[in-house]
PDB file of C-alpha atoms in Angstrom:
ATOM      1  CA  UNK O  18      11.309  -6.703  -9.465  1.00  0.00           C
ATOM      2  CA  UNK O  19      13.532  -4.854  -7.080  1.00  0.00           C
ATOM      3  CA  UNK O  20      14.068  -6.586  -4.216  1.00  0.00           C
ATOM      4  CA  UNK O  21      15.294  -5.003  -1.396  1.00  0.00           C
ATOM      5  CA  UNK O  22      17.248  -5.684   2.001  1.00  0.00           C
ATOM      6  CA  UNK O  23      16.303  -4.110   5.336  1.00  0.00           C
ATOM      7  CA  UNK O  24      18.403  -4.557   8.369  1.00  0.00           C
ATOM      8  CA  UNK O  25      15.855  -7.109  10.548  1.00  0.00           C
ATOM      9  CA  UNK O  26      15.675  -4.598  13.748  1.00  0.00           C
ATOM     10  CA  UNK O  27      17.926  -1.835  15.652  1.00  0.00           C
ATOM     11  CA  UNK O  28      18.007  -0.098  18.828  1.00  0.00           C
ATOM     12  CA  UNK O  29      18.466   3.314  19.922  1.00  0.00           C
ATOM     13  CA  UNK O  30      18.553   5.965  22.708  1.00  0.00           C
ATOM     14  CA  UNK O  31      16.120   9.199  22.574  1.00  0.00           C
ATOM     15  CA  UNK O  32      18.411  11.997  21.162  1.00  0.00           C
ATOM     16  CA  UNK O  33      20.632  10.048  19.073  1.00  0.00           C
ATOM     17  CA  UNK O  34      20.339  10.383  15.217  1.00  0.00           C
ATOM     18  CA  UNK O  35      19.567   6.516  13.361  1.00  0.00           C
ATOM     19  CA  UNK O  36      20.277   5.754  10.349  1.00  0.00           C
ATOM     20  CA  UNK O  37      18.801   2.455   8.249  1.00  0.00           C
ATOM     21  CA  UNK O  38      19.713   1.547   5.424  1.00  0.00           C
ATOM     22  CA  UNK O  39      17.700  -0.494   2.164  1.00  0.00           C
ATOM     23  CA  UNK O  40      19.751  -2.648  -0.308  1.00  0.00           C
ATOM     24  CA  UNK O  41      18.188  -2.696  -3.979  1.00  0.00           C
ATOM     25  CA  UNK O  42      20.872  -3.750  -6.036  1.00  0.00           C
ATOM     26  CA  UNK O  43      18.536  -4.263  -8.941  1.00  0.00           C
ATOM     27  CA  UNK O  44      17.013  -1.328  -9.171  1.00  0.00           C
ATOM     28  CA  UNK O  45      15.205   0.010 -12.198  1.00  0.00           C
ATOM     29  CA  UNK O  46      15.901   3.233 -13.954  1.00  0.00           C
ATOM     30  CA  UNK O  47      12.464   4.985 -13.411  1.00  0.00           C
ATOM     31  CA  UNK O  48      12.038   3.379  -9.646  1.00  0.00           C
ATOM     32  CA  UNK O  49      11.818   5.608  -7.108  1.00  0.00           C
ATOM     33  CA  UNK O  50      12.563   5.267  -3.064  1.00  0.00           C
ATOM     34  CA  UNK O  51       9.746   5.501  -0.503  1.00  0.00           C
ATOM     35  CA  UNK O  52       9.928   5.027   3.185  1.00  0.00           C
ATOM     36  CA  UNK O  53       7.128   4.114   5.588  1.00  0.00           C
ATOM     37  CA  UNK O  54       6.618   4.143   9.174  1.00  0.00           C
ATOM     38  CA  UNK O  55       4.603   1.642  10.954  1.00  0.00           C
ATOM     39  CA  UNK O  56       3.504   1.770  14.439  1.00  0.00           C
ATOM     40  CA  UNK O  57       2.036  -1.049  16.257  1.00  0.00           C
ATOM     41  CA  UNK O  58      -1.985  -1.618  15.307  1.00  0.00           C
ATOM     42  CA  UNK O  59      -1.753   0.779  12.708  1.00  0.00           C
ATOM     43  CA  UNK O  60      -1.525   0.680   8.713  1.00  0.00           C
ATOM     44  CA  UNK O  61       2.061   2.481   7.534  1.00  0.00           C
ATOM     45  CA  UNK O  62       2.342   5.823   6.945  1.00  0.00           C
ATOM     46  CA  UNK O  63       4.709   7.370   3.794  1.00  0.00           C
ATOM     47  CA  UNK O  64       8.127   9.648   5.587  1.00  0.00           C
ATOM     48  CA  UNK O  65       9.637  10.636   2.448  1.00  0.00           C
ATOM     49  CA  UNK O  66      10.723   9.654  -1.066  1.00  0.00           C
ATOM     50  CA  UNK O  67      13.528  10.445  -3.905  1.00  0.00           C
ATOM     51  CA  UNK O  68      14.856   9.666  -6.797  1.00  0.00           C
ATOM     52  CA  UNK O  69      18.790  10.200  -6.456  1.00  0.00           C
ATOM     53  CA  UNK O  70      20.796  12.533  -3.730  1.00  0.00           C
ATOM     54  CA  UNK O  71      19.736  13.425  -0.350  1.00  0.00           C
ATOM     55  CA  UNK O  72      16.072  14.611   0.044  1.00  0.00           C
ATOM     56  CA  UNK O  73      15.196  16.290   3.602  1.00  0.00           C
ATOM     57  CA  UNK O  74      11.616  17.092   5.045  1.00  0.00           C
ATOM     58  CA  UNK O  75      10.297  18.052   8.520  1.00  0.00           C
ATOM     59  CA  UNK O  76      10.721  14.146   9.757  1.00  0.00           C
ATOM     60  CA  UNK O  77      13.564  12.755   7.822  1.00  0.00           C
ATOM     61  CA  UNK O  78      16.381  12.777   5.440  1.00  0.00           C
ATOM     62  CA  UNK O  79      17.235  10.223   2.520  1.00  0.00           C
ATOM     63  CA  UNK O  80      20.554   9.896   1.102  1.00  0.00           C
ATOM     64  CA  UNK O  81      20.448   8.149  -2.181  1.00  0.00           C
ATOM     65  CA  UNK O  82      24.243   7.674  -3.692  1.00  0.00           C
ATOM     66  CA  UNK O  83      25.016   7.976  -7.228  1.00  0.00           C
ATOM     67  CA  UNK O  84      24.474   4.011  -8.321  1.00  0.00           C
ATOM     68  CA  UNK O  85      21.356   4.148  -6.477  1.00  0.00           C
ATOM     69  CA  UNK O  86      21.938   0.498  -5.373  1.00  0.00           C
ATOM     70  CA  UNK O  87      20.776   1.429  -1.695  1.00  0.00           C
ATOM     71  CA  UNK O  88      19.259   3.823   0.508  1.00  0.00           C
ATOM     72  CA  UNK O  89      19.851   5.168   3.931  1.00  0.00           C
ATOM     73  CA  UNK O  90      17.026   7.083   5.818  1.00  0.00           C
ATOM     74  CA  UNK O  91      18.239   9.068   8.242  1.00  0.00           C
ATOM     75  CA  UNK O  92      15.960   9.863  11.363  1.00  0.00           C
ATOM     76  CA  UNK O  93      17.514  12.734  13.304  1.00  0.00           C
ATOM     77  CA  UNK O  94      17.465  13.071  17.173  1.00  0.00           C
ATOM     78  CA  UNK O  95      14.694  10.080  17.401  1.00  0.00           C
ATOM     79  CA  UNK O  96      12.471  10.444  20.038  1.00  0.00           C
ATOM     80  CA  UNK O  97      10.333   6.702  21.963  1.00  0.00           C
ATOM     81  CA  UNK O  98       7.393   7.871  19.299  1.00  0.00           C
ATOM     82  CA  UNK O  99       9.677   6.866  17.044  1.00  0.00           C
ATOM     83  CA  UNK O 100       9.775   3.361  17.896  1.00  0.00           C
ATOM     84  CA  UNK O 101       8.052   1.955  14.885  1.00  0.00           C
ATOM     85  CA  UNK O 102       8.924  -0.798  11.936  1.00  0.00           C
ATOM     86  CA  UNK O 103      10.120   1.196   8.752  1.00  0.00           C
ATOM     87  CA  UNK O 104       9.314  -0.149   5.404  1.00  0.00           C
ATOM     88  CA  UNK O 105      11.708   0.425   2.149  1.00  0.00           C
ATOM     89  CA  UNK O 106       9.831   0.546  -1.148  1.00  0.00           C
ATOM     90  CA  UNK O 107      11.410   0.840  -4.443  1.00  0.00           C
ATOM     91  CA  UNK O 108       8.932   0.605  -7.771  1.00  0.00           C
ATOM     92  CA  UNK O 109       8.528   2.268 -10.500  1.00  0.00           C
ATOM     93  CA  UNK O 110       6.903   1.655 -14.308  1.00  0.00           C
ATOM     94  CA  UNK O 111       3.477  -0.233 -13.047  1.00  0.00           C
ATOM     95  CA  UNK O 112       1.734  -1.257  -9.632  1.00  0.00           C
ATOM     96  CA  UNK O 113       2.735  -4.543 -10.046  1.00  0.00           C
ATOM     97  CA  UNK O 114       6.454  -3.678  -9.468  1.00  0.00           C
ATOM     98  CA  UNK O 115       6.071  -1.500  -5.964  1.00  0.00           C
ATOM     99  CA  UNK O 116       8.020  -3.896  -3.420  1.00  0.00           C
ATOM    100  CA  UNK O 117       7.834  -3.601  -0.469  1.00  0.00           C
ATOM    101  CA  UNK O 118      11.132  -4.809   1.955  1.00  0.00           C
ATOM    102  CA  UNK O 119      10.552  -6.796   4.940  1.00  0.00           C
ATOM    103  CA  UNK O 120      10.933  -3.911   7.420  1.00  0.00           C
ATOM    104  CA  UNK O 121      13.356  -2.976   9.957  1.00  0.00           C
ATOM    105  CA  UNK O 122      12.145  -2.793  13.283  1.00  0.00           C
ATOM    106  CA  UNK O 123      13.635   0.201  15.515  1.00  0.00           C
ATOM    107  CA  UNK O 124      13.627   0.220  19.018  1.00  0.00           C
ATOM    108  CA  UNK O 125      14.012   3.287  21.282  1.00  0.00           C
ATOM    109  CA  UNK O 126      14.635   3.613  24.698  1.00  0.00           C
ATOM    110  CA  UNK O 127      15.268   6.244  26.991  1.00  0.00           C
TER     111      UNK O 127
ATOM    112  CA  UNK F  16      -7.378  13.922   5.821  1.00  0.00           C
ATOM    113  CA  UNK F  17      -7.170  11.081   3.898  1.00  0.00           C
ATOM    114  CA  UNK F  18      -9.401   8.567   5.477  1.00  0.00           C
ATOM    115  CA  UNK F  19      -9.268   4.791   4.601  1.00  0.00           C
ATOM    116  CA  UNK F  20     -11.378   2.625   7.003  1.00  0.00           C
ATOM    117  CA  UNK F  21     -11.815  -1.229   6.775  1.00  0.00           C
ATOM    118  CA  UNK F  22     -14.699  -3.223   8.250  1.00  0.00           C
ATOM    119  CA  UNK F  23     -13.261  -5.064  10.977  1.00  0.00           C
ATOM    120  CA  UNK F  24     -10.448  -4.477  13.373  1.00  0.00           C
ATOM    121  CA  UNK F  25     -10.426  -8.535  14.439  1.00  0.00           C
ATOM    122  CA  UNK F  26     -12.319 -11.475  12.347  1.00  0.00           C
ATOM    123  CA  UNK F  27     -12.495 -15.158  13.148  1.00  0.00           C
ATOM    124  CA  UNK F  28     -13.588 -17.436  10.079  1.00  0.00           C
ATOM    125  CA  UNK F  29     -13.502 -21.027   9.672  1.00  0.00           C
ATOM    126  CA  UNK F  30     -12.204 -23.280   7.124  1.00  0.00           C
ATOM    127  CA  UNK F  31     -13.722 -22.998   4.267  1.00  0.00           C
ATOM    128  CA  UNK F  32     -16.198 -20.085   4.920  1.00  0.00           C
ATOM    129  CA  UNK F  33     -16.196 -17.339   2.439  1.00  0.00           C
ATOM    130  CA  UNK F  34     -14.821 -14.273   3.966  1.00  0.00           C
ATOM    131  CA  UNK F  35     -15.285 -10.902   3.093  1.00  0.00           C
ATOM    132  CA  UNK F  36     -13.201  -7.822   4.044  1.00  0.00           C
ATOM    133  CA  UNK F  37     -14.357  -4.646   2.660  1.00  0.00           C
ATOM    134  CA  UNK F  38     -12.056  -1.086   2.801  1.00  0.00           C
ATOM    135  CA  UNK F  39     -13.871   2.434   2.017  1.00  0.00           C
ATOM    136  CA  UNK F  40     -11.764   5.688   1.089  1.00  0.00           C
ATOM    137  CA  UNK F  41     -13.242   8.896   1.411  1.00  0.00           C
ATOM    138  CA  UNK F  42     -10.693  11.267  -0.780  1.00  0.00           C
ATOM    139  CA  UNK F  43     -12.274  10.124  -4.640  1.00  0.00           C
ATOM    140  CA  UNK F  44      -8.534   8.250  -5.110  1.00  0.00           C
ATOM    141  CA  UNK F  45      -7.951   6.361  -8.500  1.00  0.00           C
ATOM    142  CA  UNK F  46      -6.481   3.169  -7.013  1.00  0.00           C
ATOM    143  CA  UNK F  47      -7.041   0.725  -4.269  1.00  0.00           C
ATOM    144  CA  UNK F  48      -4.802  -2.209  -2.936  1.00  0.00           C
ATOM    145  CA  UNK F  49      -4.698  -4.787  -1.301  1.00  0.00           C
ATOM    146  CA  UNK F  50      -1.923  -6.227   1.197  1.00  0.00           C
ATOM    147  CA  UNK F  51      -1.075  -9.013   3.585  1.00  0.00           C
ATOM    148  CA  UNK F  52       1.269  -8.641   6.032  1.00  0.00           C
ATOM    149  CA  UNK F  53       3.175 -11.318   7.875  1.00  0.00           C
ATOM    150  CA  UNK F  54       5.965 -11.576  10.345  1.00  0.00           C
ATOM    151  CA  UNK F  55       9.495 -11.621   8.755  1.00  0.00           C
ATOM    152  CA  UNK F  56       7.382 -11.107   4.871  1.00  0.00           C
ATOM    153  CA  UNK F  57       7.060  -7.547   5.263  1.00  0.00           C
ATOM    154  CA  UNK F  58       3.642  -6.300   2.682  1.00  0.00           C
ATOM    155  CA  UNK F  59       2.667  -8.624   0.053  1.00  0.00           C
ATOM    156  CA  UNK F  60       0.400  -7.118  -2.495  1.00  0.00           C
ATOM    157  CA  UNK F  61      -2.408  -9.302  -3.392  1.00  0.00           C
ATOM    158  CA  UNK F  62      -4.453  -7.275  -5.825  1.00  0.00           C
ATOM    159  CA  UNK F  63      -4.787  -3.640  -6.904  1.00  0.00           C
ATOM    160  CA  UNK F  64      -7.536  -1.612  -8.646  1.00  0.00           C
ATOM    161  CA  UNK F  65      -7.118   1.086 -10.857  1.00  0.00           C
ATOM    162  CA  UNK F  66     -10.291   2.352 -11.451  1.00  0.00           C
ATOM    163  CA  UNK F  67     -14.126   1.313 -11.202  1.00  0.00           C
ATOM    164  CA  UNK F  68     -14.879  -2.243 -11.973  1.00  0.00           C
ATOM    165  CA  UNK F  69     -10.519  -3.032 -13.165  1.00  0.00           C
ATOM    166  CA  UNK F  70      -8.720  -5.556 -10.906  1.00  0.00           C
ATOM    167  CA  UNK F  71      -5.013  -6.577 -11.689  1.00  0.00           C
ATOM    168  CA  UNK F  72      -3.766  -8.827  -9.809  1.00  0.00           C
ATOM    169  CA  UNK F  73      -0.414  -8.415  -7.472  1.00  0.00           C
ATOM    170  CA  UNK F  74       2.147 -10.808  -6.078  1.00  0.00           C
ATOM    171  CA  UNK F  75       0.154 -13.186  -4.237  1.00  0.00           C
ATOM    172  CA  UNK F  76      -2.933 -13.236  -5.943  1.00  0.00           C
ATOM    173  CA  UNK F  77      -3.952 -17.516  -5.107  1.00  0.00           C
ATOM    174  CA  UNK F  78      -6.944 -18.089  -3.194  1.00  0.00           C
ATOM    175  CA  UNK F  79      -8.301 -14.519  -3.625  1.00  0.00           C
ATOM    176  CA  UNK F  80     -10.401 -12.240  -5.519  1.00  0.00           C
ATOM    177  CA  UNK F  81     -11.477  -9.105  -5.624  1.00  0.00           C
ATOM    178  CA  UNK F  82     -14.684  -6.616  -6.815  1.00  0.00           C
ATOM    179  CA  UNK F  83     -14.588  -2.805  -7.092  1.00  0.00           C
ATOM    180  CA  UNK F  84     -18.045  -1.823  -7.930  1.00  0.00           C
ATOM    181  CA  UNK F  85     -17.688   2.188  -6.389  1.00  0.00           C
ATOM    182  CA  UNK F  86     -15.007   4.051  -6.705  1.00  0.00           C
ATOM    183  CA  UNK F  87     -14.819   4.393  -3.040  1.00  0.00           C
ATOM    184  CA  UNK F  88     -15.174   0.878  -2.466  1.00  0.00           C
ATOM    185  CA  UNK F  89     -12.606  -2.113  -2.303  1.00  0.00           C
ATOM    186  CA  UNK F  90     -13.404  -5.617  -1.870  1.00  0.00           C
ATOM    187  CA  UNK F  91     -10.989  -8.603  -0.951  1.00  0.00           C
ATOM    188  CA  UNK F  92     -13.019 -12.397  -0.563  1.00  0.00           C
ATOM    189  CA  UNK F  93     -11.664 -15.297   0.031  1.00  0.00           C
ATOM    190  CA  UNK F  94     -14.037 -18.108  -1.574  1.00  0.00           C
ATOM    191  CA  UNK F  95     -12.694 -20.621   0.826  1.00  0.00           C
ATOM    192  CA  UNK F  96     -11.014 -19.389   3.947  1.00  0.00           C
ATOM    193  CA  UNK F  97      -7.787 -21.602   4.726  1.00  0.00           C
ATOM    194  CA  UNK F  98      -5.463 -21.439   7.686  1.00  0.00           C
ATOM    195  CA  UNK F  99      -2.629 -20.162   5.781  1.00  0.00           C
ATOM    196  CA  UNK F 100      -4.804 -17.055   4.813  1.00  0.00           C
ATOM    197  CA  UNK F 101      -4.427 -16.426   8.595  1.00  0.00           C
ATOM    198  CA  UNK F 102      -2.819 -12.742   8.803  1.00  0.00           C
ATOM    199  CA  UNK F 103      -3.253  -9.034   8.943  1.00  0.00           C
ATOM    200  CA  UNK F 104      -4.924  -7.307   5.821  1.00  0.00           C
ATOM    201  CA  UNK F 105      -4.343  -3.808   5.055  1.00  0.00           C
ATOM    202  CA  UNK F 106      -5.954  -1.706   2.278  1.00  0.00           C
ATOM    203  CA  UNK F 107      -4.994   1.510   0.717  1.00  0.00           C
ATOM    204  CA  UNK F 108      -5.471   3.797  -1.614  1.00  0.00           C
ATOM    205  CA  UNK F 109      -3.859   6.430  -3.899  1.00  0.00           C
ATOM    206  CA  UNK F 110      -4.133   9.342  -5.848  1.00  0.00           C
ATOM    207  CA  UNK F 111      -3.626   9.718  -9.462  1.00  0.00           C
ATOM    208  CA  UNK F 112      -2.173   7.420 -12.511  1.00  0.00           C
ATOM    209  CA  UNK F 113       1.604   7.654 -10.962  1.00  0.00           C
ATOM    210  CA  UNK F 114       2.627   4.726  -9.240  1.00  0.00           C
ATOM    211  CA  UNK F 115       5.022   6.064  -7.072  1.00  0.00           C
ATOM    212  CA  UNK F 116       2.675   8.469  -5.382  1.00  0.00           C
ATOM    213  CA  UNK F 117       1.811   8.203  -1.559  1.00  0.00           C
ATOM    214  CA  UNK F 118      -0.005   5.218  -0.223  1.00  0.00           C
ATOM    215  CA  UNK F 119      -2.570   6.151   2.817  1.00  0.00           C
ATOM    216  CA  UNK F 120      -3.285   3.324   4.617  1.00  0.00           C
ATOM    217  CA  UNK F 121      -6.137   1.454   6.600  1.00  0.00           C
ATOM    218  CA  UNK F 122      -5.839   0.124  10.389  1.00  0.00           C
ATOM    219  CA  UNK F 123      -6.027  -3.416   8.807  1.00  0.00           C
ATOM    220  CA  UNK F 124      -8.004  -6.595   9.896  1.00  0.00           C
ATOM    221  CA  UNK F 125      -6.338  -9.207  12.072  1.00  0.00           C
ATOM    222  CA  UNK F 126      -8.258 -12.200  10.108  1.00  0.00           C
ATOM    223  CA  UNK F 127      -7.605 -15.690  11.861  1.00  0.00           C
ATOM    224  CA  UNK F 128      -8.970 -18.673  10.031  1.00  0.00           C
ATOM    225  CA  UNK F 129      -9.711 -21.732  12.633  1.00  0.00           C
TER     226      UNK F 129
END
């Protein structure tokens, strides 16, 4: 299994861009990299995912480098919504291999 | 919208009572899980269902079981409740064969075990 490494929390101010990182030194060939946001009394919802390079949609950006051995998800101009635990998931090849990190929780203020 | 809704926001069991948490998903999805979550653990799977009446198990997998009679439907029971099996609960469910493909998730249950 790919086990990965989350920073344990950070803190921010509204406007600044945040970056957190996921260690998965192990990593499989066929994993991919999924992020999920968590608020408070809520179940986690996916950001974005990839496979190798940087991916970018409407809420994030993921840089992948080329040995794949971590992540860094890149949250631009973060806002207090965005005050949330985010969740690193690398799996691939059968359910039984999705793991989940331990989550880094991000804290901003204003 | 994907909707995945679980039967109880907040439970309170005691030792030893068989406990049942039930999640419902309303977009026909192949697969169902399973998760505990715990401070500093992160998501634990504990079982995950690929199709009607299939159950394999996941990481954590001691103490529970599971029953997926409807597609729509995902069961977690604990035979005997314990206070370890104190924790939040969240279900989910996905589309498709592909593991990698996006997880919606429930609000959870908040089961305590006294």
């Amino acid at each position: 299994l790919a086990k990965t490494t989350q920073p344990i929390s950070m803190d921010s101010y509204e406007g600044q861009e945040v970056n957190i990182t996921c260690s998965h030194n192990n990593i499989a060939t066929n994993d991919y990299i999924t992020w999920y946001q968590q608020f408070p009394s809520q179940g986690p919802r996916f950001i974005i995912q990839g496979y190798k390079t940087k991916v970018t949609n409407e809420v994030a950006s993921l840089f992948i480098p080329a040995d794949r051995k971590s992540s860094t998800l890149s949250l631009p101009r973060v806002s207090l919504s965005d005050t949330a635990v985010y969740y690193c998931l690398v799996g691939g090849g059968g359910f039984q291999k999705l793991v989940f990190g331990t989550g880094t929780r991000l804290l901003v203020s204003p | 919208d994907v909707k995945v809704t679980q039967s109880s926001r907040y439970l309170v069991k005691r030792t030893g009572e068989k406990v049942f948490l039930e999640c419902v998903q309303d977009m026909d999805h192949e697969n169902m899980f399973w998760y505990r979550q715990d401070p500093g653990l992160g998501l634990r799977l504990i079982y995950f269902s690929y199709d009607v009446k299939m159950k394999e198990k996941g990481d954590i997998p001691e103490g529970y079981s599971v029953s997926r009679e409807k597609k729509e439907r995902f069961s977690l029971i604990l035979e005997s409740a314990s206070t370890n099996q104190t924790s939040m609960y969240l279900c989910a469910s996905s589309f498709g064969r592909a593991e990698n493909n996006e997880q919606f998730f429930g609000p959870g249950t908040r089961l305590t075990v006294l």
